[in-house]
């Protein structure tokens, strides 16, 4: 059972908000909540678990209890890793709100077969929808485009482009730079983009538990390379706060981005912060 360090204030803050355009809350790790002016609420990759100590150790608070969520239209997953598809974090949201869980095939398999969401929570086949690159979804006031991602550690990962009258948002999951990003950058006028950022560390191997040199996220040069290809007006680094041994300081990115045309601005946020489109 998930227990929040913060009580329910963040969930209530989201549900009480009336943004003029789109409000975006950072949940730590790679999780976000989006709420539009008409009230449509979308979660992407919300993760409230503690990891698998001592291999993966959560370094930030658990910002809310999913049982406290009463408003959501969709939960989107970028890939099948447990900090992106996590029954204890996400299934209670579906159960309470009747939101739809959108995810690529292997992510759906992780939820339905490996984690048995339908056996553990009161949700059914109607709560699940498979997505793949080139799909377009209409979720309330948002148009969501499913795009490719380059995450060698995942199977069939995707990224999402959320279009709204107020602006366009890109969520890359745990993607590294991709040959596809120039195309995506030309196809969409992206106002704010999220890319995973972290250092290289020695993390115990999943099988042997022996420390192993591990790079799960973009380093300083990779994240700017990806942001530049995507032509991001604003770059919001994520994931840098999450795992012991892989954390980093996103302020260093000012130096790496300085001579590039894109990103034009860095949005450096902490867990619980809100930014707006």
Short mmCIF file of N, CA, C and O in Angstrom, two decimals, residues 20 24 31 34 36 38 75 88 101 113 133 138 147-148 170 210-212 216 218 225-226 261 270:
data_model
loop_
_atom_site.label_atom_id
_atom_site.label_comp_id
_atom_site.label_asym_id
_atom_site.label_seq_id
_atom_site.Cartn_x
_atom_site.Cartn_y
_atom_site.Cartn_z
N UNK A 20 -5.63 28.94 -17.04
CA UNK A 20 -6.07 29.66 -18.23
C UNK A 20 -5.77 28.87 -19.50
O UNK A 20 -6.50 28.97 -20.48
N UNK A 24 0.93 22.18 -15.62
CA UNK A 24 1.71 20.95 -15.61
C UNK A 24 2.39 20.82 -14.25
O UNK A 24 3.12 21.73 -13.84
N UNK A 31 7.19 11.48 -13.78
CA UNK A 31 5.76 11.61 -13.72
C UNK A 31 5.27 13.04 -13.83
O UNK A 31 5.89 13.97 -13.30
N UNK A 34 -1.20 16.83 -16.23
CA UNK A 34 -1.59 17.92 -17.10
C UNK A 34 -3.06 18.23 -16.88
O UNK A 34 -3.89 17.31 -16.86
N UNK A 36 -6.04 20.96 -18.38
CA UNK A 36 -6.37 22.03 -19.30
C UNK A 36 -7.45 22.94 -18.77
O UNK A 36 -8.09 22.67 -17.74
N UNK A 38 -10.39 23.45 -19.72
CA UNK A 38 -11.72 22.85 -19.65
C UNK A 38 -11.79 21.73 -18.61
O UNK A 38 -12.85 21.11 -18.45
N UNK A 75 -4.40 7.94 -18.16
CA UNK A 75 -3.05 7.70 -17.67
C UNK A 75 -2.26 7.15 -18.85
O UNK A 75 -2.66 6.16 -19.46
N UNK A 88 0.38 -0.35 -8.25
CA UNK A 88 0.03 0.32 -7.00
C UNK A 88 -0.11 1.83 -7.19
O UNK A 88 -0.86 2.49 -6.47
N UNK A 101 -6.16 3.72 -19.51
CA UNK A 101 -4.71 3.54 -19.47
C UNK A 101 -4.23 3.30 -20.90
O UNK A 101 -4.54 2.27 -21.51
N UNK A 113 -0.59 -8.78 -17.49
CA UNK A 113 -0.10 -10.15 -17.31
C UNK A 113 0.88 -10.25 -16.14
O UNK A 113 0.67 -11.04 -15.21
N UNK A 133 3.45 4.14 -32.35
CA UNK A 133 3.83 5.35 -33.08
C UNK A 133 2.93 5.61 -34.28
O UNK A 133 2.48 4.68 -34.95
N UNK A 138 -7.68 11.62 -29.19
CA UNK A 138 -8.39 12.80 -28.74
C UNK A 138 -8.84 12.54 -27.31
O UNK A 138 -9.69 11.68 -27.06
N UNK A 147 4.55 9.13 -30.69
CA UNK A 147 5.75 9.18 -31.52
C UNK A 147 6.76 8.13 -31.05
O UNK A 147 6.57 7.49 -30.02
N UNK A 148 7.82 7.99 -31.78
CA UNK A 148 8.86 7.03 -31.44
C UNK A 148 9.71 7.54 -30.28
O UNK A 148 9.68 8.72 -29.93
N UNK A 170 5.98 17.96 -25.18
CA UNK A 170 6.61 16.70 -25.58
C UNK A 170 7.10 15.96 -24.34
O UNK A 170 7.77 16.56 -23.48
N UNK A 210 25.62 -7.52 -8.24
CA UNK A 210 26.95 -6.94 -8.23
C UNK A 210 26.90 -5.53 -8.83
O UNK A 210 26.21 -5.31 -9.83
N UNK A 211 27.61 -4.55 -8.24
CA UNK A 211 27.58 -3.19 -8.79
C UNK A 211 28.04 -3.17 -10.25
O UNK A 211 29.02 -3.81 -10.62
N UNK A 212 27.29 -2.45 -11.07
CA UNK A 212 27.54 -2.42 -12.50
C UNK A 212 27.41 -0.98 -13.00
O UNK A 212 26.48 -0.26 -12.60
N UNK A 216 21.14 5.02 -17.46
CA UNK A 216 19.75 4.88 -17.85
C UNK A 216 19.19 6.12 -18.53
O UNK A 216 18.20 6.04 -19.24
N UNK A 218 19.85 10.42 -20.15
CA UNK A 218 20.75 11.29 -20.89
C UNK A 218 21.76 11.95 -19.96
O UNK A 218 21.42 12.36 -18.85
N UNK A 225 21.61 17.63 -27.02
CA UNK A 225 21.53 17.14 -28.40
C UNK A 225 20.07 16.83 -28.77
O UNK A 225 19.59 17.22 -29.84
N UNK A 226 19.37 16.12 -27.88
CA UNK A 226 17.98 15.77 -28.15
C UNK A 226 17.09 17.01 -28.17
O UNK A 226 16.24 17.17 -29.06
N UNK A 261 20.92 27.07 -30.40
CA UNK A 261 19.69 27.83 -30.65
C UNK A 261 18.53 27.29 -29.81
O UNK A 261 17.69 28.04 -29.32
N UNK A 270 11.38 21.16 -9.23
CA UNK A 270 11.48 20.10 -8.24
C UNK A 270 10.13 19.43 -8.10
O UNK A 270 9.10 19.96 -8.53
#
